[in-house]
PDB file of C-alpha atoms and ligand atoms in Angstrom:
ATOM      1  CA  MET A   1     -33.593  -4.479  -5.798  1.00 70.00           C
ATOM      2  CA  SER A   2     -34.398  -1.405  -3.736  1.00 76.00           C
ATOM      3  CA  SER A   3     -37.460  -1.304  -1.516  1.00 86.00           C
ATOM      4  CA  VAL A   4     -38.079   2.400  -2.261  1.00 97.00           C
ATOM      5  CA  LYS A   5     -40.422   2.564  -5.237  1.00 97.00           C
ATOM      6  CA  THR A   6     -42.485   5.694  -4.525  1.00 98.00           C
ATOM      7  CA  ALA A   7     -41.546   9.367  -4.452  1.00 98.00           C
ATOM      8  CA  VAL A   8     -43.781  12.100  -3.056  1.00 98.00           C
ATOM      9  CA  PHE A   9     -43.519  15.621  -4.461  1.00 98.00           C
ATOM     10  CA  PRO A  10     -45.208  18.092  -2.091  1.00 97.00           C
ATOM     11  CA  VAL A  11     -45.786  20.962  -4.495  1.00 94.00           C
ATOM     12  CA  ALA A  12     -48.862  22.639  -3.052  1.00 92.00           C
ATOM     13  CA  GLY A  13     -47.092  25.608  -1.439  1.00 89.00           C
ATOM     14  CA  LEU A  14     -48.014  29.130  -2.485  1.00 87.00           C
ATOM     15  CA  GLY A  15     -44.578  30.092  -3.826  1.00 88.00           C
ATOM     16  CA  THR A  16     -44.929  33.653  -2.538  1.00 91.00           C
ATOM     17  CA  ARG A  17     -41.268  34.491  -3.098  1.00 93.00           C
ATOM     18  CA  PHE A  18     -41.824  34.301  -6.848  1.00 93.00           C
ATOM     19  CA  LEU A  19     -44.963  36.423  -7.101  1.00 93.00           C
ATOM     20  CA  PRO A  20     -46.316  37.553  -9.495  1.00 93.00           C
ATOM     21  CA  ALA A  21     -44.843  34.689 -11.597  1.00 90.00           C
ATOM     22  CA  THR A  22     -46.500  32.161  -9.294  1.00 89.00           C
ATOM     23  CA  LYS A  23     -49.925  33.790  -9.156  1.00 88.00           C
ATOM     24  CA  SER A  24     -51.306  31.260 -11.642  1.00 86.00           C
ATOM     25  CA  VAL A  25     -48.246  29.169 -12.527  1.00 87.00           C
ATOM     26  CA  ALA A  26     -46.710  26.630 -10.184  1.00 89.00           C
ATOM     27  CA  LYS A  27     -43.231  27.543  -8.912  1.00 91.00           C
ATOM     28  CA  GLU A  28     -42.153  24.018  -9.845  1.00 94.00           C
ATOM     29  CA  MET A  29     -43.023  24.699 -13.489  1.00 94.00           C
ATOM     30  CA  LEU A  30     -40.451  27.506 -13.706  1.00 95.00           C
ATOM     31  CA  SER A  31     -37.747  26.317 -16.076  1.00 96.00           C
ATOM     32  CA  ILE A  32     -34.024  26.096 -15.620  1.00 97.00           C
ATOM     33  CA  VAL A  33     -32.987  26.733 -19.240  1.00 96.00           C
ATOM     34  CA  ASP A  34     -35.490  24.433 -20.967  1.00 94.00           C
ATOM     35  CA  LYS A  35     -36.765  22.004 -18.349  1.00 95.00           C
ATOM     36  CA  PRO A  36     -39.173  22.720 -15.481  1.00 97.00           C
ATOM     37  CA  LEU A  37     -37.923  22.187 -11.944  1.00 97.00           C
ATOM     38  CA  ILE A  38     -40.476  19.429 -11.375  1.00 97.00           C
ATOM     39  CA  GLN A  39     -39.022  17.406 -14.226  1.00 97.00           C
ATOM     40  CA  TYR A  40     -35.492  17.541 -12.826  1.00 97.00           C
ATOM     41  CA  GLY A  41     -37.005  16.138  -9.619  1.00 98.00           C
ATOM     42  CA  ALA A  42     -38.914  13.401 -11.468  1.00 97.00           C
ATOM     43  CA  GLU A  43     -35.761  12.377 -13.363  1.00 96.00           C
ATOM     44  CA  GLU A  44     -33.817  12.175 -10.099  1.00 98.00           C
ATOM     45  CA  ALA A  45     -36.476   9.820  -8.682  1.00 98.00           C
ATOM     46  CA  ILE A  46     -36.620   7.633 -11.780  1.00 97.00           C
ATOM     47  CA  GLU A  47     -32.818   7.368 -11.825  1.00 96.00           C
ATOM     48  CA  ALA A  48     -33.081   5.930  -8.282  1.00 97.00           C
ATOM     49  CA  GLY A  49     -35.365   3.101  -9.492  1.00 96.00           C
ATOM     50  CA  ILE A  50     -38.606   4.753  -8.339  1.00 97.00           C
ATOM     51  CA  ASN A  51     -41.629   3.963 -10.513  1.00 96.00           C
ATOM     52  CA  LYS A  52     -44.506   5.754  -8.776  1.00 97.00           C
ATOM     53  CA  LEU A  53     -44.551   9.553  -8.561  1.00 97.00           C
ATOM     54  CA  VAL A  54     -47.101  11.079  -6.189  1.00 97.00           C
ATOM     55  CA  PHE A  55     -47.676  14.812  -6.619  1.00 96.00           C
ATOM     56  CA  ILE A  56     -49.416  16.745  -3.857  1.00 96.00           C
ATOM     57  CA  VAL A  57     -50.795  19.715  -5.711  1.00 94.00           C
ATOM     58  CA  GLY A  58     -52.672  22.904  -4.880  1.00 87.00           C
ATOM     59  CA  ARG A  59     -55.115  24.986  -6.852  1.00 77.00           C
ATOM     60  CA  THR A  60     -52.620  26.761  -9.111  1.00 74.00           C
ATOM     61  CA  LYS A  61     -50.801  23.575 -10.012  1.00 73.00           C
ATOM     62  CA  ASN A  62     -52.825  22.173 -12.902  1.00 84.00           C
ATOM     63  CA  SER A  63     -49.891  22.848 -15.227  1.00 88.00           C
ATOM     64  CA  ILE A  64     -47.969  20.156 -13.312  1.00 92.00           C
ATOM     65  CA  ILE A  65     -50.724  17.627 -14.042  1.00 91.00           C
ATOM     66  CA  ASP A  66     -50.730  18.691 -17.709  1.00 90.00           C
ATOM     67  CA  HIS A  67     -46.944  18.429 -17.912  1.00 92.00           C
ATOM     68  CA  PHE A  68     -46.984  14.761 -16.917  1.00 90.00           C
ATOM     69  CA  ASP A  69     -50.034  13.893 -19.008  1.00 86.00           C
ATOM     70  CA  LYS A  70     -49.711  12.411 -22.497  1.00 83.00           C
ATOM     71  CA  SER A  71     -50.008  15.154 -25.105  1.00 84.00           C
ATOM     72  CA  TYR A  72     -51.593  13.418 -28.122  1.00 86.00           C
ATOM     73  CA  GLU A  73     -51.995  16.568 -30.236  1.00 89.00           C
ATOM     74  CA  LEU A  74     -48.410  17.703 -29.727  1.00 91.00           C
ATOM     75  CA  GLU A  75     -47.003  14.226 -30.330  1.00 90.00           C
ATOM     76  CA  THR A  76     -49.051  13.750 -33.540  1.00 93.00           C
ATOM     77  CA  GLU A  77     -48.037  17.181 -34.827  1.00 92.00           C
ATOM     78  CA  LEU A  78     -44.335  16.586 -34.145  1.00 92.00           C
ATOM     79  CA  GLU A  79     -44.575  13.212 -35.887  1.00 91.00           C
ATOM     80  CA  ILE A  80     -46.271  14.727 -38.972  1.00 93.00           C
ATOM     81  CA  ARG A  81     -43.557  17.401 -39.131  1.00 94.00           C
ATOM     82  CA  GLY A  82     -40.819  14.768 -38.805  1.00 93.00           C
ATOM     83  CA  LYS A  83     -39.426  16.391 -35.651  1.00 92.00           C
ATOM     84  CA  LEU A  84     -38.495  13.072 -34.111  1.00 92.00           C
ATOM     85  CA  ASP A  85     -35.848  14.413 -31.723  1.00 90.00           C
ATOM     86  CA  LEU A  86     -38.433  16.744 -30.153  1.00 90.00           C
ATOM     87  CA  LEU A  87     -40.986  13.932 -30.135  1.00 90.00           C
ATOM     88  CA  LYS A  88     -38.580  11.834 -28.094  1.00 89.00           C
ATOM     89  CA  ILE A  89     -38.044  14.692 -25.605  1.00 89.00           C
ATOM     90  CA  VAL A  90     -41.820  15.011 -25.141  1.00 87.00           C
ATOM     91  CA  LYS A  91     -42.362  11.254 -24.790  1.00 86.00           C
ATOM     92  CA  ASP A  92     -39.482  10.892 -22.332  1.00 84.00           C
ATOM     93  CA  VAL A  93     -41.088  13.278 -19.803  1.00 86.00           C
ATOM     94  CA  ILE A  94     -42.539  10.119 -18.249  1.00 88.00           C
ATOM     95  CA  PRO A  95     -40.912   6.888 -19.393  1.00 87.00           C
ATOM     96  CA  ASP A  96     -42.968   3.697 -19.819  1.00 86.00           C
ATOM     97  CA  GLY A  97     -43.488   1.839 -16.556  1.00 91.00           C
ATOM     98  CA  VAL A  98     -43.618   4.987 -14.402  1.00 94.00           C
ATOM     99  CA  ALA A  99     -47.002   5.899 -12.901  1.00 94.00           C
ATOM    100  CA  CYS A 100     -48.120   9.357 -11.746  1.00 94.00           C
ATOM    101  CA  VAL A 101     -50.673  10.027  -9.022  1.00 95.00           C
ATOM    102  CA  PHE A 102     -52.047  13.500  -8.274  1.00 95.00           C
ATOM    103  CA  ILE A 103     -53.619  14.448  -4.952  1.00 95.00           C
ATOM    104  CA  ARG A 104     -55.039  17.833  -3.995  1.00 94.00           C
ATOM    105  CA  GLN A 105     -53.970  19.446  -0.732  1.00 94.00           C
ATOM    106  CA  SER A 106     -57.005  21.669  -0.450  1.00 88.00           C
ATOM    107  CA  GLU A 107     -55.434  24.002   2.115  1.00 90.00           C
ATOM    108  CA  ALA A 108     -51.727  24.858   2.364  1.00 90.00           C
ATOM    109  CA  LEU A 109     -51.393  23.690   5.986  1.00 94.00           C
ATOM    110  CA  GLY A 110     -47.674  22.947   5.705  1.00 95.00           C
ATOM    111  CA  LEU A 111     -45.160  20.467   4.342  1.00 96.00           C
ATOM    112  CA  GLY A 112     -45.968  17.857   7.007  1.00 97.00           C
ATOM    113  CA  HIS A 113     -49.648  18.013   6.117  1.00 97.00           C
ATOM    114  CA  ALA A 114     -48.803  17.751   2.392  1.00 97.00           C
ATOM    115  CA  VAL A 115     -46.816  14.561   3.031  1.00 98.00           C
ATOM    116  CA  LEU A 116     -49.700  13.156   5.086  1.00 97.00           C
ATOM    117  CA  CYS A 117     -51.978  13.697   2.071  1.00 97.00           C
ATOM    118  CA  ALA A 118     -49.862  11.074   0.238  1.00 98.00           C
ATOM    119  CA  GLU A 119     -50.612   8.294   2.738  1.00 97.00           C
ATOM    120  CA  ALA A 120     -53.200   6.369   0.713  1.00 96.00           C
ATOM    121  CA  ALA A 121     -51.038   6.485  -2.414  1.00 97.00           C
ATOM    122  CA  VAL A 122     -47.873   5.409  -0.579  1.00 97.00           C
ATOM    123  CA  GLY A 123     -49.338   2.629   1.553  1.00 95.00           C
ATOM    124  CA  ASN A 124     -47.228   0.735   4.055  1.00 96.00           C
ATOM    125  CA  HIS A 125     -43.919   1.162   2.235  1.00 97.00           C
ATOM    126  CA  PRO A 126     -40.841   3.366   2.549  1.00 98.00           C
ATOM    127  CA  PHE A 127     -40.891   6.369   0.224  1.00 98.00           C
ATOM    128  CA  ALA A 128     -38.792   9.312  -0.895  1.00 98.00           C
ATOM    129  CA  VAL A 129     -39.848  12.953  -0.516  1.00 98.00           C
ATOM    130  CA  ILE A 130     -38.476  15.397  -3.074  1.00 98.00           C
ATOM    131  CA  LEU A 131     -38.886  19.171  -2.935  1.00 98.00           C
ATOM    132  CA  PRO A 132     -38.161  20.105  -6.538  1.00 97.00           C
ATOM    133  CA  ASP A 133     -37.257  23.721  -5.792  1.00 96.00           C
ATOM    134  CA  ASP A 134     -34.106  22.329  -4.168  1.00 97.00           C
ATOM    135  CA  LEU A 135     -32.375  21.429  -7.412  1.00 98.00           C
ATOM    136  CA  ILE A 136     -29.432  19.084  -6.813  1.00 98.00           C
ATOM    137  CA  ARG A 137     -26.823  18.241  -9.391  1.00 95.00           C
ATOM    138  CA  ASN A 138     -24.101  15.633  -9.023  1.00 95.00           C
ATOM    139  CA  GLU A 139     -21.601  14.194 -11.489  1.00 91.00           C
ATOM    140  CA  GLY A 140     -22.144  10.657 -10.157  1.00 94.00           C
ATOM    141  CA  ASN A 141     -25.331   9.216  -8.656  1.00 96.00           C
ATOM    142  CA  GLY A 142     -28.153  11.676  -8.029  1.00 97.00           C
ATOM    143  CA  CYS A 143     -29.063  12.605  -4.459  1.00 98.00           C
ATOM    144  CA  VAL A 144     -32.112  10.316  -4.172  1.00 98.00           C
ATOM    145  CA  LYS A 145     -30.177   7.378  -5.594  1.00 97.00           C
ATOM    146  CA  GLN A 146     -27.458   7.945  -2.975  1.00 98.00           C
ATOM    147  CA  MET A 147     -30.060   8.093  -0.204  1.00 98.00           C
ATOM    148  CA  VAL A 148     -31.961   5.008  -1.365  1.00 98.00           C
ATOM    149  CA  LYS A 149     -28.667   3.124  -1.240  1.00 97.00           C
ATOM    150  CA  VAL A 150     -28.193   4.211   2.380  1.00 97.00           C
ATOM    151  CA  PHE A 151     -31.798   3.241   3.150  1.00 97.00           C
ATOM    152  CA  ASP A 152     -31.294  -0.229   1.701  1.00 96.00           C
ATOM    153  CA  GLU A 153     -28.342  -0.690   4.023  1.00 96.00           C
ATOM    154  CA  TYR A 154     -29.821   0.731   7.265  1.00 96.00           C
ATOM    155  CA  GLN A 155     -33.642   0.447   6.768  1.00 96.00           C
ATOM    156  CA  SER A 156     -34.018   3.744   8.671  1.00 97.00           C
ATOM    157  CA  SER A 157     -35.545   7.070   7.695  1.00 98.00           C
ATOM    158  CA  ILE A 158     -32.966   9.430   6.231  1.00 98.00           C
ATOM    159  CA  ILE A 159     -32.833  13.202   5.923  1.00 98.00           C
ATOM    160  CA  GLY A 160     -30.690  14.846   3.246  1.00 98.00           C
ATOM    161  CA  THR A 161     -28.443  17.524   4.734  1.00 98.00           C
ATOM    162  CA  GLN A 162     -25.939  20.151   3.765  1.00 96.00           C
ATOM    163  CA  THR A 163     -23.651  22.511   5.669  1.00 96.00           C
ATOM    164  CA  VAL A 164     -24.929  26.103   5.716  1.00 95.00           C
ATOM    165  CA  ALA A 165     -23.744  29.347   7.321  1.00 95.00           C
ATOM    166  CA  ILE A 166     -25.079  29.387  10.873  1.00 96.00           C
ATOM    167  CA  GLU A 167     -26.635  32.839  10.280  1.00 96.00           C
ATOM    168  CA  GLU A 168     -29.016  31.091   7.870  1.00 94.00           C
ATOM    169  CA  SER A 169     -30.301  28.518  10.372  1.00 96.00           C
ATOM    170  CA  ASP A 170     -33.678  30.248  10.662  1.00 94.00           C
ATOM    171  CA  LYS A 171     -34.448  29.327   7.048  1.00 92.00           C
ATOM    172  CA  TYR A 172     -34.015  25.563   7.530  1.00 93.00           C
ATOM    173  CA  GLY A 173     -34.710  22.557   9.671  1.00 93.00           C
ATOM    174  CA  MET A 174     -31.400  21.971  11.478  1.00 96.00           C
ATOM    175  CA  VAL A 175     -30.032  18.661  12.774  1.00 96.00           C
ATOM    176  CA  ALA A 176     -27.176  17.356  14.895  1.00 96.00           C
ATOM    177  CA  GLY A 177     -26.098  13.843  15.767  1.00 96.00           C
ATOM    178  CA  GLU A 178     -23.422  11.223  16.064  1.00 95.00           C
ATOM    179  CA  GLN A 179     -21.425  10.282  12.970  1.00 95.00           C
ATOM    180  CA  ILE A 180     -21.862   6.561  12.287  1.00 95.00           C
ATOM    181  CA  GLY A 181     -20.534   6.231   8.741  1.00 91.00           C
ATOM    182  CA  ASP A 182     -19.218   8.065   5.728  1.00 91.00           C
ATOM    183  CA  ARG A 183     -21.553  11.103   5.374  1.00 96.00           C
ATOM    184  CA  ILE A 184     -24.051   9.355   7.707  1.00 97.00           C
ATOM    185  CA  ALA A 185     -25.039  10.446  11.232  1.00 97.00           C
ATOM    186  CA  ARG A 186     -27.676   9.293  13.706  1.00 97.00           C
ATOM    187  CA  VAL A 187     -29.960  12.271  14.314  1.00 97.00           C
ATOM    188  CA  GLU A 188     -30.067  13.319  17.968  1.00 96.00           C
ATOM    189  CA  GLN A 189     -31.469  16.810  17.658  1.00 95.00           C
ATOM    190  CA  ILE A 190     -33.776  18.233  15.029  1.00 94.00           C
ATOM    191  CA  VAL A 191     -35.453  21.630  15.087  1.00 91.00           C
ATOM    192  CA  GLU A 192     -37.322  23.688  12.498  1.00 89.00           C
ATOM    193  CA  LYS A 193     -36.011  27.174  11.684  1.00 92.00           C
ATOM    194  CA  PRO A 194     -34.093  27.908  14.921  1.00 94.00           C
ATOM    195  CA  ALA A 195     -32.439  31.261  15.546  1.00 95.00           C
ATOM    196  CA  PRO A 196     -28.637  30.966  14.991  1.00 96.00           C
ATOM    197  CA  SER A 197     -28.069  30.975  18.750  1.00 95.00           C
ATOM    198  CA  GLU A 198     -30.454  27.999  19.138  1.00 94.00           C
ATOM    199  CA  ALA A 199     -29.214  25.944  16.163  1.00 95.00           C
ATOM    200  CA  PRO A 200     -27.830  22.536  17.224  1.00 95.00           C
ATOM    201  CA  SER A 201     -25.215  22.579  14.409  1.00 95.00           C
ATOM    202  CA  ASN A 202     -24.640  24.005  10.950  1.00 95.00           C
ATOM    203  CA  GLN A 203     -26.252  20.960   9.243  1.00 96.00           C
ATOM    204  CA  ALA A 204     -29.405  22.001   7.397  1.00 97.00           C
ATOM    205  CA  ILE A 205     -32.152  19.780   6.041  1.00 96.00           C
ATOM    206  CA  VAL A 206     -32.587  20.299   2.316  1.00 95.00           C
ATOM    207  CA  GLY A 207     -35.410  18.960   0.226  1.00 95.00           C
ATOM    208  CA  ARG A 208     -34.700  15.234   0.132  1.00 98.00           C
ATOM    209  CA  TYR A 209     -35.934  12.534   2.527  1.00 98.00           C
ATOM    210  CA  VAL A 210     -36.453   8.779   2.554  1.00 98.00           C
ATOM    211  CA  LEU A 211     -39.056   7.925   5.192  1.00 98.00           C
ATOM    212  CA  THR A 212     -40.618   4.826   6.659  1.00 97.00           C
ATOM    213  CA  PRO A 213     -44.450   4.788   6.621  1.00 97.00           C
ATOM    214  CA  ALA A 214     -44.420   5.137  10.437  1.00 97.00           C
ATOM    215  CA  ILE A 215     -44.197   8.900   9.785  1.00 98.00           C
ATOM    216  CA  PHE A 216     -47.883   9.042   8.777  1.00 98.00           C
ATOM    217  CA  ASP A 217     -49.254   8.203  12.243  1.00 96.00           C
ATOM    218  CA  LEU A 218     -47.002  10.848  13.757  1.00 97.00           C
ATOM    219  CA  LEU A 219     -47.938  13.533  11.223  1.00 97.00           C
ATOM    220  CA  ARG A 220     -51.599  12.920  12.017  1.00 96.00           C
ATOM    221  CA  THR A 221     -51.000  14.203  15.553  1.00 94.00           C
ATOM    222  CA  THR A 222     -48.327  16.808  14.796  1.00 92.00           C
ATOM    223  CA  GLN A 223     -49.464  20.240  15.955  1.00 89.00           C
ATOM    224  CA  ARG A 224     -48.879  23.414  13.979  1.00 87.00           C
ATOM    225  CA  GLY A 225     -45.341  24.655  14.557  1.00 85.00           C
ATOM    226  CA  ALA A 226     -43.050  27.249  12.936  1.00 83.00           C
ATOM    227  CA  GLY A 227     -44.983  29.590  10.623  1.00 84.00           C
ATOM    228  CA  ASP A 228     -48.216  28.140  12.064  1.00 88.00           C
ATOM    229  CA  GLU A 229     -47.806  25.181   9.661  1.00 91.00           C
ATOM    230  CA  ILE A 230     -47.730  21.418  10.242  1.00 94.00           C
ATOM    231  CA  GLN A 231     -44.015  20.848   9.833  1.00 93.00           C
ATOM    232  CA  LEU A 232     -42.464  17.657   8.472  1.00 96.00           C
ATOM    233  CA  THR A 233     -39.481  18.355  10.731  1.00 93.00           C
ATOM    234  CA  ASP A 234     -41.715  18.111  13.827  1.00 94.00           C
ATOM    235  CA  GLY A 235     -43.131  14.801  12.581  1.00 96.00           C
ATOM    236  CA  ILE A 236     -39.608  13.465  12.087  1.00 97.00           C
ATOM    237  CA  ALA A 237     -38.626  14.669  15.571  1.00 95.00           C
ATOM    238  CA  ALA A 238     -41.519  12.530  16.920  1.00 96.00           C
ATOM    239  CA  LEU A 239     -40.507   9.583  14.722  1.00 97.00           C
ATOM    240  CA  ARG A 240     -37.055   9.687  16.263  1.00 96.00           C
ATOM    241  CA  GLU A 241     -38.579   8.636  19.588  1.00 94.00           C
ATOM    242  CA  TYR A 242     -39.642   5.306  18.044  1.00 94.00           C
ATOM    243  CA  GLU A 243     -37.046   4.634  15.347  1.00 96.00           C
ATOM    244  CA  GLN A 244     -33.506   5.536  14.460  1.00 97.00           C
ATOM    245  CA  VAL A 245     -33.434   8.486  12.041  1.00 98.00           C
ATOM    246  CA  LEU A 246     -30.306   9.173  10.022  1.00 98.00           C
ATOM    247  CA  SER A 247     -28.957  12.226   8.274  1.00 98.00           C
ATOM    248  CA  TYR A 248     -26.997  11.922   5.067  1.00 98.00           C
ATOM    249  CA  SER A 249     -24.736  14.662   3.813  1.00 97.00           C
ATOM    250  CA  PHE A 250     -25.242  14.047   0.097  1.00 97.00           C
ATOM    251  CA  GLU A 251     -22.705  14.504  -2.689  1.00 97.00           C
ATOM    252  CA  GLY A 252     -23.653  17.238  -5.123  1.00 97.00           C
ATOM    253  CA  ARG A 253     -24.331  20.919  -5.565  1.00 96.00           C
ATOM    254  CA  ARG A 254     -27.687  22.256  -4.450  1.00 97.00           C
ATOM    255  CA  TYR A 255     -29.437  25.321  -5.826  1.00 97.00           C
ATOM    256  CA  ASP A 256     -32.203  26.892  -3.767  1.00 96.00           C
ATOM    257  CA  CYS A 257     -34.519  27.573  -6.682  1.00 97.00           C
ATOM    258  CA  GLY A 258     -37.276  28.665  -4.316  1.00 94.00           C
ATOM    259  CA  SER A 259     -35.268  31.900  -3.974  1.00 94.00           C
ATOM    260  CA  LYS A 260     -34.588  34.295  -6.840  1.00 96.00           C
ATOM    261  CA  MET A 261     -30.833  34.226  -6.265  1.00 96.00           C
ATOM    262  CA  GLY A 262     -30.604  30.420  -6.269  1.00 97.00           C
ATOM    263  CA  TYR A 263     -32.837  30.261  -9.326  1.00 97.00           C
ATOM    264  CA  LEU A 264     -30.584  32.676 -11.225  1.00 97.00           C
ATOM    265  CA  GLN A 265     -27.435  30.798 -10.180  1.00 98.00           C
ATOM    266  CA  ALA A 266     -28.906  27.517 -11.428  1.00 98.00           C
ATOM    267  CA  THR A 267     -29.984  29.137 -14.697  1.00 98.00           C
ATOM    268  CA  VAL A 268     -26.500  30.520 -15.390  1.00 97.00           C
ATOM    269  CA  GLU A 269     -24.636  27.359 -14.369  1.00 97.00           C
ATOM    270  CA  PHE A 270     -26.951  24.974 -16.241  1.00 97.00           C
ATOM    271  CA  ALA A 271     -26.730  27.192 -19.346  1.00 97.00           C
ATOM    272  CA  LEU A 272     -22.924  27.081 -19.135  1.00 97.00           C
ATOM    273  CA  GLU A 273     -23.149  23.259 -19.290  1.00 94.00           C
ATOM    274  CA  HIS A 274     -25.898  23.050 -21.902  1.00 94.00           C
ATOM    275  CA  GLU A 275     -24.703  21.289 -25.057  1.00 91.00           C
ATOM    276  CA  GLU A 276     -26.412  23.709 -27.483  1.00 92.00           C
ATOM    277  CA  LEU A 277     -25.918  26.914 -25.532  1.00 95.00           C
ATOM    278  CA  ALA A 278     -22.686  26.668 -23.561  1.00 96.00           C
ATOM    279  CA  ASP A 279     -20.267  28.222 -26.104  1.00 96.00           C
ATOM    280  CA  ASP A 280     -22.468  31.122 -27.149  1.00 96.00           C
ATOM    281  CA  PHE A 281     -23.594  31.811 -23.601  1.00 96.00           C
ATOM    282  CA  LYS A 282     -19.990  31.886 -22.356  1.00 95.00           C
ATOM    283  CA  LYS A 283     -19.086  34.385 -25.099  1.00 95.00           C
ATOM    284  CA  TYR A 284     -22.102  36.473 -24.182  1.00 96.00           C
ATOM    285  CA  LEU A 285     -21.173  36.561 -20.484  1.00 94.00           C
ATOM    286  CA  LYS A 286     -17.559  37.495 -21.294  1.00 92.00           C
ATOM    287  CA  GLN A 287     -18.563  40.467 -23.431  1.00 92.00           C
ATOM    288  CA  LEU A 288     -20.690  41.801 -20.572  1.00 91.00           C
ATOM    289  CA  LYS A 289     -17.394  42.761 -18.867  1.00 76.00           C
ATOM    290  CA  LEU A 290     -18.964  42.883 -15.423  1.00 74.00           C
TER     291      LEU A 290
HETATM  292  P1  UTP B 301     -41.765  26.518   1.057  1.00 83.59           P
HETATM  293  O1  UTP B 301     -41.430  26.811   2.442  1.00 83.59           O
HETATM  294  O2  UTP B 301     -40.711  26.663   0.013  1.00 83.59           O
HETATM  295  O3  UTP B 301     -43.035  27.362   0.679  1.00 83.59           O
HETATM  296  O4  UTP B 301     -42.345  25.036   1.027  1.00 83.59           O
HETATM  297  P2  UTP B 301     -43.621  27.740  -0.727  1.00 83.59           P
HETATM  298  O5  UTP B 301     -45.051  28.069  -0.562  1.00 83.59           O
HETATM  299  O6  UTP B 301     -43.348  26.655  -1.765  1.00 83.59           O
HETATM  300  O7  UTP B 301     -42.798  29.009  -1.197  1.00 83.59           O
HETATM  301  P3  UTP B 301     -42.692  30.500  -0.555  1.00 83.59           P
HETATM  302  O8  UTP B 301     -41.830  30.365   0.660  1.00 83.59           O
HETATM  303  O9  UTP B 301     -44.076  30.993  -0.272  1.00 83.59           O
HETATM  304  O10 UTP B 301     -42.031  31.272  -1.660  1.00 83.59           O
HETATM  305  C1  UTP B 301     -41.505  23.902   1.004  1.00 83.59           C
HETATM  306  C2  UTP B 301     -42.127  22.819   0.150  1.00 83.59           C
HETATM  307  O11 UTP B 301     -43.317  22.356   0.763  1.00 83.59           O
HETATM  308  C3  UTP B 301     -44.398  22.428  -0.139  1.00 83.59           C
HETATM  309  C4  UTP B 301     -44.009  23.514  -1.122  1.00 83.59           C
HETATM  310  O12 UTP B 301     -44.708  23.348  -2.348  1.00 83.59           O
HETATM  311  C5  UTP B 301     -42.516  23.282  -1.251  1.00 83.59           C
HETATM  312  O13 UTP B 301     -42.223  22.230  -2.170  1.00 83.59           O
HETATM  313  N1  UTP B 301     -45.622  22.750   0.630  1.00 83.59           N
HETATM  314  C6  UTP B 301     -45.584  23.705   1.595  1.00 83.59           C
HETATM  315  C7  UTP B 301     -46.786  22.062   0.371  1.00 83.59           C
HETATM  316  O14 UTP B 301     -46.854  21.177  -0.533  1.00 83.59           O
HETATM  317  N2  UTP B 301     -47.893  22.352   1.095  1.00 83.59           N
HETATM  318  C8  UTP B 301     -47.882  23.307   2.059  1.00 83.59           C
HETATM  319  O15 UTP B 301     -48.938  23.505   2.702  1.00 83.59           O
HETATM  320  C9  UTP B 301     -46.706  23.999   2.310  1.00 83.59           C
END
């Protein structure tokens, strides 16, 4: 059985790229077709055998807490109306045996600080970090499940990575290292949002990590970095001085749903695969004659 049982969802960012939609609604509650981003992330964690979901939330994120709460009124009403298929969808948001913990990050001091807020809930155990606005789809095992498998083999922290155009390096944490296995490298350089000329490679960190609890001590002393925020990347760079850190180039397609373009791409592609919508949506797109 895997040793990774907890996933942290740092969802306390301001989501400024989606204003005004995100003025009072969490970015992670934006839906791709009919399911909020946060739920895709939760399902990916649960598929990997994780049974504790820790959400680091900010002030505008109460809808996330409500989404994962039991909705007695809705469930009773659906039962009375005999809408049992919908009742199942609502009940399955959080399956039995999965616990949710919510922690407020009272100030948006950065992703590293948000992860540090999870320390008491995580304890002295390895844990996954999932940024739900990076939506990852794979035909086979989900991204977190792939990474947990690698963790179980190596017992080292792992960063999920993907190849990006070098001109985009200033939007990502970038890593470089020595290949030690299929899709697996030992991280030797890691830097947050470098200019293309400073990027160590074209391997970008996307929103999936499995970390050992040693990261917490390092985040406590991590100074503000890029964007004047406490960066998780800087904490991991410090961790690398004590422990081996790996990168894993996961299998699957990633949509950057924190950007409008990525969000639209995911919406169109998920609709084209949706069992109720696919045929009609395809016909609709064809008649647009773009
Ligand atoms: P982003 O860089 O995407 O920032 O954060 P953001 O605020 O969500 O969105 P924009 O750029 O303003 O549109 C990366 C992840 O880190 C979380 C965010 O919620 C997101 O999941 N985060 C960031 C926190 O939880 N707390 C923070 O202080 C900062």
